[in-house]
Coordinates of C-alpha atoms and ligand atoms in Angstrom, one line a residue:
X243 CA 14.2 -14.0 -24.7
X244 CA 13.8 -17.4 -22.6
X245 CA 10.4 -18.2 -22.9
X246 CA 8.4 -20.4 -20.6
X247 CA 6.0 -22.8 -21.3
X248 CA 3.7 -23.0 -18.1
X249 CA 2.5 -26.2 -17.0
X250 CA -0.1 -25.1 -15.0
X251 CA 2.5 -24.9 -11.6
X252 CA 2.3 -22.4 -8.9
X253 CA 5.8 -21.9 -9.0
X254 CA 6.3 -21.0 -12.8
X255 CA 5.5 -17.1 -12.6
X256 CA 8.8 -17.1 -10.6
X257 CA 11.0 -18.5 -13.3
X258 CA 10.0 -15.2 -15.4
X259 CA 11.0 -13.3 -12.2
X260 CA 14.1 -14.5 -11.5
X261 CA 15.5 -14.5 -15.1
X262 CA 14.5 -10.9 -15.6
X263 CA 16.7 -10.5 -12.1
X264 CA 19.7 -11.4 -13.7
X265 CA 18.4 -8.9 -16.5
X266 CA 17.1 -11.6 -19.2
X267 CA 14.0 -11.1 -20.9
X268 CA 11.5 -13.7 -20.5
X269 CA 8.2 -14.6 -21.1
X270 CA 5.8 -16.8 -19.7
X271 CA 2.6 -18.5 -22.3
X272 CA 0.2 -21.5 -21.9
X273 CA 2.1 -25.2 -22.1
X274 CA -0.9 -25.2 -25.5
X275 CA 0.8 -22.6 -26.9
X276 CA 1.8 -23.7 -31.0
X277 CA 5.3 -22.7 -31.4
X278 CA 4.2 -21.6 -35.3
X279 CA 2.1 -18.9 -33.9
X280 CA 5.3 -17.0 -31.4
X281 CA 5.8 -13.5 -32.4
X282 CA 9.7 -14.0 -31.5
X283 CA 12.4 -16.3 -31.2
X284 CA 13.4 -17.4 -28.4
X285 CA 17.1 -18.4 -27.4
X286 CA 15.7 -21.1 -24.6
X287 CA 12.5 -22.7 -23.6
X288 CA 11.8 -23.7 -20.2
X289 CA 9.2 -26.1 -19.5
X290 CA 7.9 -25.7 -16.5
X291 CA 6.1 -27.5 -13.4
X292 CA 2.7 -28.7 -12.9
X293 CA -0.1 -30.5 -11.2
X294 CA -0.6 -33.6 -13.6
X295 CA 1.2 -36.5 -14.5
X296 CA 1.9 -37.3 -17.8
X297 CA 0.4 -40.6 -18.6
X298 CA -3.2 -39.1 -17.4
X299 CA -5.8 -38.9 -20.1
X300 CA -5.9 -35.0 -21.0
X301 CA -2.8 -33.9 -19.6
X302 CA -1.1 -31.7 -21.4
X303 CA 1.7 -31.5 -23.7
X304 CA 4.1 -29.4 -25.8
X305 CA 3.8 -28.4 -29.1
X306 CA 6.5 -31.0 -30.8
X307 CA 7.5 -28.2 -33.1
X308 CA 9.8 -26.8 -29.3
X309 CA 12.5 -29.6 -30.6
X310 CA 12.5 -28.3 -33.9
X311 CA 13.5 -24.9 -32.9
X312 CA 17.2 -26.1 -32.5
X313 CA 17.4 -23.8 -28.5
X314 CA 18.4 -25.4 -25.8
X315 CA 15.6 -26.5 -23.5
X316 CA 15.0 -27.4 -19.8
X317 CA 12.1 -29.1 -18.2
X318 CA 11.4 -28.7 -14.5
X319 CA 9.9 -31.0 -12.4
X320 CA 6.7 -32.0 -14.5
X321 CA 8.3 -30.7 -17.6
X322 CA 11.6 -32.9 -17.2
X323 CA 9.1 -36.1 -16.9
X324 CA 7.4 -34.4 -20.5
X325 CA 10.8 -34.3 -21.7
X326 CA 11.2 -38.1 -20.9
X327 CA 7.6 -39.3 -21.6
X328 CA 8.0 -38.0 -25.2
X329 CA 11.1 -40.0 -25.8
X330 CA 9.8 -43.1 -23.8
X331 CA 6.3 -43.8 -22.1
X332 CA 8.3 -46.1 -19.8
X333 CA 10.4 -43.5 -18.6
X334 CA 8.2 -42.3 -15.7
X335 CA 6.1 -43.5 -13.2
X336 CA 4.0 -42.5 -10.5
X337 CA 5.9 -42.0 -7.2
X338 CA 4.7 -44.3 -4.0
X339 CA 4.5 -40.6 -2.0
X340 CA 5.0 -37.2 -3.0
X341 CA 8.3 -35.5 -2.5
X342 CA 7.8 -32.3 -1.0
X343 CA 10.6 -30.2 1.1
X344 CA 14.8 -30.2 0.6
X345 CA 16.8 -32.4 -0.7
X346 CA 20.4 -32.4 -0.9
X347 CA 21.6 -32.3 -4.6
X348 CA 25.2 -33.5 -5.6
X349 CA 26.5 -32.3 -9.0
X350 CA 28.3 -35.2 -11.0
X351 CA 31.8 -35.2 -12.0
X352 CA 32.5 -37.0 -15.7
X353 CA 36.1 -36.5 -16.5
X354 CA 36.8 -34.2 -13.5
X355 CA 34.2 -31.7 -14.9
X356 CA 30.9 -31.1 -13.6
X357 CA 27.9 -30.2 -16.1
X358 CA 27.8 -26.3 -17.9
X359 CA 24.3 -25.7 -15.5
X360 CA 26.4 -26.7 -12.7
X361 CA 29.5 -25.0 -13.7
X362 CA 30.6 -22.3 -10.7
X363 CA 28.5 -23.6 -8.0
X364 CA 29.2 -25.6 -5.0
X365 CA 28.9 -29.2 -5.2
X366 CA 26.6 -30.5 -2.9
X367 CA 23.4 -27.9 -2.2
X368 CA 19.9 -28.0 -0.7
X369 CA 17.1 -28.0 -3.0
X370 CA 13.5 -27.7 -3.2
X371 CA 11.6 -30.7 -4.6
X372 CA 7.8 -31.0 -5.1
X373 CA 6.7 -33.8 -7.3
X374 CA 4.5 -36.6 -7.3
X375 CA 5.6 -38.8 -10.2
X376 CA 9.4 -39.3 -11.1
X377 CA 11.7 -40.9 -13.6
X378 CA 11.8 -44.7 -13.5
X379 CA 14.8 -44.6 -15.9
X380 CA 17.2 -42.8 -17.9
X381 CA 15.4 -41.6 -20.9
X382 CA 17.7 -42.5 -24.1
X383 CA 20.6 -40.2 -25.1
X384 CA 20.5 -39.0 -21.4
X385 CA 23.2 -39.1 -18.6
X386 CA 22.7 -38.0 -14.8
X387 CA 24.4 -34.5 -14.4
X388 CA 23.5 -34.7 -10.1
X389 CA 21.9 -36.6 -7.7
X390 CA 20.0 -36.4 -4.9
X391 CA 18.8 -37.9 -1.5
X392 CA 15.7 -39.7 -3.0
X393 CA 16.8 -39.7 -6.6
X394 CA 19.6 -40.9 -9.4
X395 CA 18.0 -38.5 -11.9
X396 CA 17.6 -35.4 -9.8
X397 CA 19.1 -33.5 -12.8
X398 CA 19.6 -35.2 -16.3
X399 CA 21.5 -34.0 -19.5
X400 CA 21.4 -35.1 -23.7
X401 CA 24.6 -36.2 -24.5
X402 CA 24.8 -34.3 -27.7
X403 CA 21.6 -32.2 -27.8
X404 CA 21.0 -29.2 -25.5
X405 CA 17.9 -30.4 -23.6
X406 CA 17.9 -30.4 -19.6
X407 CA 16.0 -31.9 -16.9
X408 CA 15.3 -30.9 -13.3
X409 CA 13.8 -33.3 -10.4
X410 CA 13.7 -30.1 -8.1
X411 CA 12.6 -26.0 -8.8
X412 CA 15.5 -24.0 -9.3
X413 CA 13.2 -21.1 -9.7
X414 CA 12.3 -20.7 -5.7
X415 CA 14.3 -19.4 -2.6
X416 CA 14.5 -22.2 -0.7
X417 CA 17.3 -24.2 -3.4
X418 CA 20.3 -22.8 -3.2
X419 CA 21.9 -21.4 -6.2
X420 CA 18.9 -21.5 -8.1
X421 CA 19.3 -18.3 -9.8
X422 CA 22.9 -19.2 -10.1
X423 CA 21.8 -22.4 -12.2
X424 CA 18.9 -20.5 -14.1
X425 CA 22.0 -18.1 -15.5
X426 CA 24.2 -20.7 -16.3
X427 CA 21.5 -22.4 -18.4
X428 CA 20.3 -18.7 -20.2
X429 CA 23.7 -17.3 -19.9
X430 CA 26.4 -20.2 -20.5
X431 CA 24.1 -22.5 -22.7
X432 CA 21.7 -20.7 -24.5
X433 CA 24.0 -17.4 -25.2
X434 CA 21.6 -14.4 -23.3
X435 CA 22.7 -11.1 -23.5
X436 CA 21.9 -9.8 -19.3
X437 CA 20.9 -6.0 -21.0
X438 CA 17.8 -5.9 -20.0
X439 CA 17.2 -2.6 -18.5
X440 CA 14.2 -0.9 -17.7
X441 CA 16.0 1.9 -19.9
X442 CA 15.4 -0.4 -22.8
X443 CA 12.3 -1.5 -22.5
X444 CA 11.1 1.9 -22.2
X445 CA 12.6 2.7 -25.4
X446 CA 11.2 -0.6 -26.9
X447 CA 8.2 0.3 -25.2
X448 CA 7.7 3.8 -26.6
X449 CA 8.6 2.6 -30.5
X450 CA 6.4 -0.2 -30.5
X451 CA 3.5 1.6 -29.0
X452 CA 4.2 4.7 -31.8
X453 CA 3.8 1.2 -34.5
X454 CA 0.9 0.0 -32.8
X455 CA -0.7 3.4 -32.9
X456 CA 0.4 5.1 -36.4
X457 CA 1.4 8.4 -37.5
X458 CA -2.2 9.8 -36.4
X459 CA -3.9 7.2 -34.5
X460 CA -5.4 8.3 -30.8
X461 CA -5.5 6.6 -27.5
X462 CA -7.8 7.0 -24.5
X463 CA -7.2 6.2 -21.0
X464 CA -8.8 6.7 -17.8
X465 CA -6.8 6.9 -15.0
X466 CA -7.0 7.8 -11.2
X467 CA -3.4 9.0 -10.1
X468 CA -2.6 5.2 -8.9
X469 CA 1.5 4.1 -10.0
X470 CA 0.0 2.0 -12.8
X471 CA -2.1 4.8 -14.5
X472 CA 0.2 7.5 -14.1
X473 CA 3.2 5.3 -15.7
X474 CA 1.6 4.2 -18.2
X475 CA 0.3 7.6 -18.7
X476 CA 3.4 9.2 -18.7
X477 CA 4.6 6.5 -21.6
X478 CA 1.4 7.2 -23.9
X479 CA 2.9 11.2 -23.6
X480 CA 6.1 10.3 -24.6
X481 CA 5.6 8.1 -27.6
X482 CA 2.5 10.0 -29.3
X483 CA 2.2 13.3 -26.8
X484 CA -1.5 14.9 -26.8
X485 CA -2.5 12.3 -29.5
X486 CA -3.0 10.7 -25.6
X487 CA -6.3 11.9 -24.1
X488 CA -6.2 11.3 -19.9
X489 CA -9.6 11.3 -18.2
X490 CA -9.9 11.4 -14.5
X491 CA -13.0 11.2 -12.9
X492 CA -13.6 12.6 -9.4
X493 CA -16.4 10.2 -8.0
X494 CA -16.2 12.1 -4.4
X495 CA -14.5 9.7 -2.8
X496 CA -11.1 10.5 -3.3
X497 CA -8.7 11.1 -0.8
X498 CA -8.1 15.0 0.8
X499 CA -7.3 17.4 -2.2
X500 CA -6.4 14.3 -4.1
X501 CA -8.0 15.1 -7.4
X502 CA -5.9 18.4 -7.3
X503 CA -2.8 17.0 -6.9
X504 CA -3.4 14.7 -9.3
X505 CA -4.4 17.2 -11.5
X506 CA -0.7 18.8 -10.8
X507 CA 1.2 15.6 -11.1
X508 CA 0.1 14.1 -14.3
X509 CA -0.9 17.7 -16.5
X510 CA 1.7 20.1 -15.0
X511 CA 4.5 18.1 -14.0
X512 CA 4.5 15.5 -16.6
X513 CA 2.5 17.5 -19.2
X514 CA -0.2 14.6 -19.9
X515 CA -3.5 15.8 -21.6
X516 CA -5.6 15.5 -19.5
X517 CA -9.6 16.0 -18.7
X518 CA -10.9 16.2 -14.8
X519 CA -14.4 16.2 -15.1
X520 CA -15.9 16.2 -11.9
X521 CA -18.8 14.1 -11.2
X522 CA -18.5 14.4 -6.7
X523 CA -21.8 15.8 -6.1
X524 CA -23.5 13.0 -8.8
X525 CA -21.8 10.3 -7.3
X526 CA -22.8 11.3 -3.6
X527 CA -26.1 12.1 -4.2
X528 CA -26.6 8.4 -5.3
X529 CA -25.0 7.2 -2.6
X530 CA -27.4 8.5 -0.2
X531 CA -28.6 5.9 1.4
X532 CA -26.9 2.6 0.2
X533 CA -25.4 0.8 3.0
X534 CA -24.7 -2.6 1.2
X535 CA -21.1 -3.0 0.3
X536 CA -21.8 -4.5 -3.3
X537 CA -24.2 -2.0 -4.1
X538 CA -22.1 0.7 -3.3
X539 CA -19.3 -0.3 -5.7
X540 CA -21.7 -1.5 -8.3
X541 CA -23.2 2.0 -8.2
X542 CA -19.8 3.8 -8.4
X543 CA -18.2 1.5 -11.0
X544 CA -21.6 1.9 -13.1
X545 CA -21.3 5.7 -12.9
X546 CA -17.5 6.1 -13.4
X547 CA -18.3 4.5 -16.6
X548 CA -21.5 6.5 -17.4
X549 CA -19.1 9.7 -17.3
X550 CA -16.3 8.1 -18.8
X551 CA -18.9 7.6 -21.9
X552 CA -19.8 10.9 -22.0
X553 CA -16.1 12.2 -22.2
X554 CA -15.2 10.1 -24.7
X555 CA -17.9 10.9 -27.0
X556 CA -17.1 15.2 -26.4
X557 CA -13.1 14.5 -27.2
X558 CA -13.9 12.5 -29.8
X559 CA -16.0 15.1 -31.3
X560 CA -13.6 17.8 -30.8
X561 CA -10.7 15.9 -32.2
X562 CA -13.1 15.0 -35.4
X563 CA -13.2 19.1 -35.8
X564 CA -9.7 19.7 -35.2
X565 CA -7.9 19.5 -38.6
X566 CA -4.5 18.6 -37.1
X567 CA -6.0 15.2 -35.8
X568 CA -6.9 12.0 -38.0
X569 CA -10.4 12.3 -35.6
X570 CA -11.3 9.2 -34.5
X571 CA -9.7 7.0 -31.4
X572 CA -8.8 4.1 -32.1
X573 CA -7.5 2.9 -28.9
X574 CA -8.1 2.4 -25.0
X575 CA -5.4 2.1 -22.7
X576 CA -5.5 0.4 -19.9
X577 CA -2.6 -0.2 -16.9
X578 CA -3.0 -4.0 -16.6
X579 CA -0.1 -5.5 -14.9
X580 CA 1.5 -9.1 -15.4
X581 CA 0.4 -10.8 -12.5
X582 CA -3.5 -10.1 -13.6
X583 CA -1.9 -11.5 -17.6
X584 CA -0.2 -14.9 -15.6
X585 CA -3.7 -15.2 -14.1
X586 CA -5.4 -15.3 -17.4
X587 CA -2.4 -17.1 -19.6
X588 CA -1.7 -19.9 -17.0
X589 CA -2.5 -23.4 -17.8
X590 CA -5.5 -24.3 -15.7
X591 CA -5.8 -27.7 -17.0
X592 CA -7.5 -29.6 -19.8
X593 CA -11.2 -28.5 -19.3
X594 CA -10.8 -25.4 -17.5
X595 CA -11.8 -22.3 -19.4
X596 CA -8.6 -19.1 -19.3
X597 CA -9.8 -16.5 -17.3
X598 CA -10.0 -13.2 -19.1
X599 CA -8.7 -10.9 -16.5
X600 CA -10.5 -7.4 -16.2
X601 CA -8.9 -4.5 -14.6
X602 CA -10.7 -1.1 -13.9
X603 CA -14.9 -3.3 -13.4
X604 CA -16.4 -3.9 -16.6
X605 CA -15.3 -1.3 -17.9
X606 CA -13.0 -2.4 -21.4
X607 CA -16.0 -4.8 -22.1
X608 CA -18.0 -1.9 -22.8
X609 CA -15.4 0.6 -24.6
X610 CA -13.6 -2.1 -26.4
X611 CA -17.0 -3.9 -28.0
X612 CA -19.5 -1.4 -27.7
X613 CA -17.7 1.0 -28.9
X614 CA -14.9 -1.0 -31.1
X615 CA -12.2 0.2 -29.0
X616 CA -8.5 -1.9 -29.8
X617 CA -7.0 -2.3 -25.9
X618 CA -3.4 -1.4 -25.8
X619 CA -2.1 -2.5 -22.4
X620 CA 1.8 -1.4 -22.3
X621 CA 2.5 -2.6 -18.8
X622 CA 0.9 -6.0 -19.4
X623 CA 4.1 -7.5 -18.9
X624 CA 6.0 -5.8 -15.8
X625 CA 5.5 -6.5 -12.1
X626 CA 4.5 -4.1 -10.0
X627 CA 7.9 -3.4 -8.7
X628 CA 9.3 -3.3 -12.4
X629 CA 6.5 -0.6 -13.0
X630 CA 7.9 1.6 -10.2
X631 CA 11.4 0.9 -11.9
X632 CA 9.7 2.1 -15.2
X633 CA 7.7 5.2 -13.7
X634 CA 11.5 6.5 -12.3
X635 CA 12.9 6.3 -15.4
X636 CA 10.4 8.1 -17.2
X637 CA 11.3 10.6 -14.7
X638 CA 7.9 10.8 -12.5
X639 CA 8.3 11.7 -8.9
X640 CA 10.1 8.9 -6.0
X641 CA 6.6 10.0 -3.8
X642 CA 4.5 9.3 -6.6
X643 CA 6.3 6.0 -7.6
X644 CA 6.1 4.4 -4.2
X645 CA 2.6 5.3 -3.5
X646 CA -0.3 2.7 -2.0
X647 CA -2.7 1.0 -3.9
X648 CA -6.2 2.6 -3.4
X649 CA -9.8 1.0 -4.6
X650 CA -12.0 2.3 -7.7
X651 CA -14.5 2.5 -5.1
X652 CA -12.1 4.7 -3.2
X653 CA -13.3 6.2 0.5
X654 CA -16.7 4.6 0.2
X655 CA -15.5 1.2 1.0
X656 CA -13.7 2.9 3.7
X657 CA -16.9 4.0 6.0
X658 CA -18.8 1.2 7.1
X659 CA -22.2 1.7 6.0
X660 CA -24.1 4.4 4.4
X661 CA -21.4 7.3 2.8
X662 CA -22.2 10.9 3.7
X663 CA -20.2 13.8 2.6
X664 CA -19.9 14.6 6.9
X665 CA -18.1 10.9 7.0
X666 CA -16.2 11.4 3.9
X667 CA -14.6 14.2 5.3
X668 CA -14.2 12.9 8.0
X669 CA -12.0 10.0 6.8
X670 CA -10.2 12.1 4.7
X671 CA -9.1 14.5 7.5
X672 CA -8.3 11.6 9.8
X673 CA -6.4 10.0 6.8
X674 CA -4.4 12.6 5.9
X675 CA -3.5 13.1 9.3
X676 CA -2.3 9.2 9.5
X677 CA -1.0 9.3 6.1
X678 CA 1.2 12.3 7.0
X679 CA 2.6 11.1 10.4
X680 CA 3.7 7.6 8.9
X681 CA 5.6 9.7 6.3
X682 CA 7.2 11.8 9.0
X683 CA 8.0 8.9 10.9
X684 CA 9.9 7.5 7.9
X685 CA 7.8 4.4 7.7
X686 CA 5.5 4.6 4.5
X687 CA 7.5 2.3 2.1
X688 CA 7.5 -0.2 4.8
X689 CA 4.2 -0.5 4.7
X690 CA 2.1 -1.9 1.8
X691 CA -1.1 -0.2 2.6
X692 CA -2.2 2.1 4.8
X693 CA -5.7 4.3 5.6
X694 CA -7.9 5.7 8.0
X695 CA -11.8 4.2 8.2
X696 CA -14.9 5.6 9.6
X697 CA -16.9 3.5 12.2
X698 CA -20.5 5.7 12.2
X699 CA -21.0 3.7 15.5
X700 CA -21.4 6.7 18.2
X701 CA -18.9 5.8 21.1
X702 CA -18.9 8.0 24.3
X703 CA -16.3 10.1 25.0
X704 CA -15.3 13.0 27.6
X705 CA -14.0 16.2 25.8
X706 CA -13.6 19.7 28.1
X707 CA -15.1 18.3 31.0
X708 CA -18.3 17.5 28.8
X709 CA -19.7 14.3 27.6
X710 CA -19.8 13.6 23.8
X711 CA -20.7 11.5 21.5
X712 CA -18.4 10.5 18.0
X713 CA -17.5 8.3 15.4
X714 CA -15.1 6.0 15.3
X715 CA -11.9 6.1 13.3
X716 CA -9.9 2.8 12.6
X717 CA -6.3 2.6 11.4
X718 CA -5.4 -0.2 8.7
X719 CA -2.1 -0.7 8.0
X720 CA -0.6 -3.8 6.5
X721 CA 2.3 -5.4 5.0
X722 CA 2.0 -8.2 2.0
X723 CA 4.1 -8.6 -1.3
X724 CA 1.0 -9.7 -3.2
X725 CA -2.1 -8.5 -1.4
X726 CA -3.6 -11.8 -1.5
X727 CA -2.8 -12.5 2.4
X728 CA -1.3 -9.9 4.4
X729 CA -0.4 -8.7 8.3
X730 CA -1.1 -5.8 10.0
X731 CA 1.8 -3.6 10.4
X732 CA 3.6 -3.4 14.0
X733 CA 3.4 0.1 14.5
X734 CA 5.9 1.7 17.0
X735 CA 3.7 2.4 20.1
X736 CA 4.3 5.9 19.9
X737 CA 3.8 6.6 16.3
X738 CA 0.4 5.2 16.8
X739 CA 0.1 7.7 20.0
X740 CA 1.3 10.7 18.4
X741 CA -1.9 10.3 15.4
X742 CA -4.3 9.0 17.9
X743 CA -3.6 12.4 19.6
X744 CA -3.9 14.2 16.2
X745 CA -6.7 12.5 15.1
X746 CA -9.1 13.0 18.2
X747 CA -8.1 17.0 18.5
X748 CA -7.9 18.1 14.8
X749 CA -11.0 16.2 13.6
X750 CA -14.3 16.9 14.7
X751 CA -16.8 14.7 15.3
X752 CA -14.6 12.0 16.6
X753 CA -13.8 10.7 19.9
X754 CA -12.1 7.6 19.4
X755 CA -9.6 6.1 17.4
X756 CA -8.4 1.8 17.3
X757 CA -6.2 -0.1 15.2
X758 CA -7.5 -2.8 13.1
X759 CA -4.7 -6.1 13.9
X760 CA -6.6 -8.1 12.1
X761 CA -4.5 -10.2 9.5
X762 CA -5.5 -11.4 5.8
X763 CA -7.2 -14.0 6.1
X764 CA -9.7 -13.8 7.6
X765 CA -9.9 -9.9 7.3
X766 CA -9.5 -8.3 4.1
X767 CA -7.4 -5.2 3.4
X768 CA -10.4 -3.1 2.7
X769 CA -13.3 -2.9 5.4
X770 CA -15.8 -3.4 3.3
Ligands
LIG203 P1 -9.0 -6.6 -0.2 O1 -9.9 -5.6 0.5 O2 -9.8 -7.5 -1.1 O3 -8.1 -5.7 -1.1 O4 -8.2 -7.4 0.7 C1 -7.0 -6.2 -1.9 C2 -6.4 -5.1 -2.7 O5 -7.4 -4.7 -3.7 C3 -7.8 -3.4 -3.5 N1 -9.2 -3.3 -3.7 C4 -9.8 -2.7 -4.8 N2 -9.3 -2.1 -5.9 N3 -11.5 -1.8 -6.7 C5 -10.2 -1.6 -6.8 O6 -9.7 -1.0 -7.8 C6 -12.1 -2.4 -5.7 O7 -13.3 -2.6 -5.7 C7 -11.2 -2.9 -4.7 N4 -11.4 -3.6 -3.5 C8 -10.2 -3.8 -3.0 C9 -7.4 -3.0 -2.1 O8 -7.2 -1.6 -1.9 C10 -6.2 -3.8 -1.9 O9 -5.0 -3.2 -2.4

């Protein structure tokens, strides 16, 4: 493992990424972290960028015990000048303007040979710099190992000790051969192994979850047939099998026959225990007539929960009379991802409180005190494309793996005003319908999100020679890698066509049909 000390930079979540690329584990924990208190040893630390300079009352620093763990380490941009401060306050200064854009780096040659983190690649390459303050001189016991435009110490190296430092951010795309130079420090100077496969962190995953858990211990889980439930689901069922209790909750807002299918996918085909209980008609009826946005989620979040409750209390009962079971859960599971960890572990600066992140609304706050539930979270460190990679090696389903994000809140942020069960089905018919022609046009995984919506507005429209009145349906698809900004898909024109046509014959009660090109920002992916 190369573990990475964040500095509170917006770039240091990609160092993780890149090294698990070249299949090296790596970890990301607050710059604060005491090095006393790790749970592993690492073979490199990385220190990354960040915001402050160093001389700034409350700025932070590393725990000194990092240079007693004899591993090589490598400071990035503000974590080279930590590197220097430590050995000299002189060593840095404030810069007269900020760097910000390429640079051209050249590697230098002592003896012929160029340093081990520049071994293999080209000379002279572009790199990405972003810094404010820089090194006013050579800390002592360090050499330059390359240059660049603006700077004698764009990369410097301990003559005898293994400790590195970079002007520039070898961890984005725009320097060249930065995943190159990121190997060549885990690989060539701090000895990683590149066999991290998602086969092996399955198996890790399953033997540390059966030790978390215990010979008779019992996890609960909610989940809703999304890619992060269902893997983590799936995991649960093969480390401890129907000591794993699944609840789904139909709300009435899922999507056409959706609870069914889920029902298939995660209890027949991947033989999960698992509960439906179906709460449509309760959910609706409280629905009636709530047209504000906020109010409709707080009232479905509120519920889910209320039912969720309810469930746990009847399995817990029933395991408490089955003699097979040790009777009481211990444990909620929960599908949280890394990026929602990296948002609460980063370094937000001296007085800033860490966010605690919370996944499915309020809900672990309640079941974890309340109720003294212990969270186990075994996705908590993958990306979202790593849990795909997991989900196929545990065998679930390309379609399944690969499917869109869709909100708790489900259809009912997807009708513009009050929800009634005419407009849910409604959307649903016109969604499956758009759902199903992007499949058959091959386009799906090139698209991040996609859904139908339900504009109650009644628009005028000629049908059999006869005037009508319907609703409106609006397309939204859109592309984005993190769902924080995003574009609205360019849809062939005669995809689009083909399910307006579909759309305004098969589903009744509509007569027209648009496609939202609005981009994030301003929009947001949802409509409401
Ligand atoms: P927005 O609409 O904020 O959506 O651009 C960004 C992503 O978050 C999803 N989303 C939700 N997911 N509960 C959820 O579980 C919600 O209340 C909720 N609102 C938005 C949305 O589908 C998109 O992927």
């Amino acid at each position: 493992t190369i573990l990475v000390l964040d500095f509170g930079s917006q770039y240091t979540h990609l160092i993780t990424r890149r090294l698990r690329e070249l299949n090296i584990f790596s970890e990301m924990l607050p710059c604060t972290q005491k090095i006393a208190e790790l749970k592993f040893k690492p073979k490199g630390i990385i220190l990354s960028g960040g915001p402050y300079s160093v001389y700034e009352e409350g700025s932070p620093h590393v725990d000194p015990a990092v240079f007693d763990l004899n591993v090589p380490i490598l400071g990035i941009c503000y974590g080279m000048q930590e590197l220097a401060y430590r050995i000299g306050t002189d060593n840095v200064i404030a810069g007269t303007h900020r760097e910000y854009g390429h640079s051209n780096l050249k590697a230098q040659s002592v003896n012929g040979h160029v340093d081990r983190l520049f071994e293999g690649l080209e000379d002279s390459m572009r790199v990405w710099m972003s810094h404010g303050d820089k090194l006013a001189k050579l800390p002592e016991g360090f050499h330059t190992v390359a240059t660049s435009d603006n700077s004698e110490y764009a990369a410097i190296a301990h003559g005898e000790k293994l400790i590195y430092g970079l002007q520039f951010h070898p961890e984005v795309t725009h320097t060249q051969n930065g995943t190159a130079l990121l190997k060549n420090f885990a690989v060539g100077i701090c000895h990683c192994n590149q066999n991290w496969t998602m086969e092996r962190f399955m198996e890790e995953k399953i033997a540390d979850i059966r030790r978390t858990v215990g010979e008779k211990g019992q996890v609960l889980a909610a989940v809703s047939g999304g890619v992060d439930s269902t893997v983590a689901a799936k995991l649960m069922k093969e480390a401890i099998g129907d000591r794993f209790w699944a609840v789904l909750v139909n709300n009435g807002v899922m999507r056409l026959n959706e609870c069914e299918q889920v029902q298939r996918d995660l209890s027949e085909a991947l033989g999960i225990n698992l509960t439906v209980i179906d709460g449509a008609k309760e959910f609706l009826d409280g629905l009636k007539g709530v047209e504000d946005p906020e109010k409709k989620r707080k009232f479905i979040g509120g519920k889910f929960i209320d039912f969720f409750e309810a469930e746990a209390i009847k399995i817990e009962e029933a395991a408490a009379k089955d003699p097979n079971r040790a009777g009481k859960i211990e444990f909620f599971m929960q599908g949280t991802l890394y990026p929602d960890v990296i948002e609460s572990l980063s370094f937000k600066g001296p007085s800033a409180t860490i966010k605690t992140h919370h996944n499915v609304g309020g809900l672990p706050a309640r079941m974890t005190n309340g109720q003294g539930l212990k969270l186990i979270e075994p996705l908590r460190s993958l990306y979202k494309d790593e849990v795909r990679a997991l989900g196929r090696a545990l065998g679930i389903r390309e379609e399944l793996v690969m499917r869109h994000p869709f909100p708790g809140p489900g259809i009912a942020v997807r009708i513009l005003g009050e929800v009634t069960e005419e407009k849910v089905n409604i959307a649903r018919q016109a969604d499956h319908i758009f759902i199903s022609e992007i499949r058959k046009a091959g386009l799906y995984d090139q698209i991040s999100q996609a859904y139908a919506a339900v504009d109650p507005s009644r628009a005028v429209g000629v049908m059999g020679d006869k005037r009508v009145y319907g609703y409106i349906i609006i397309l939204r698809a859109v592309t984005t890698t993190d769902y924080m900004t995003a574009e609205a898909f360019n849809f062939p024109w005669d995809v689009l066509q083909r399910i307006m046509n579909r759309i305004v014959n098969e589903v009744h009660g509509v007569c027209r049909v648009v496609y939202d090109i609005t981009s994030k920002p301003p929009g947001t992916i949802e409509m409401e």
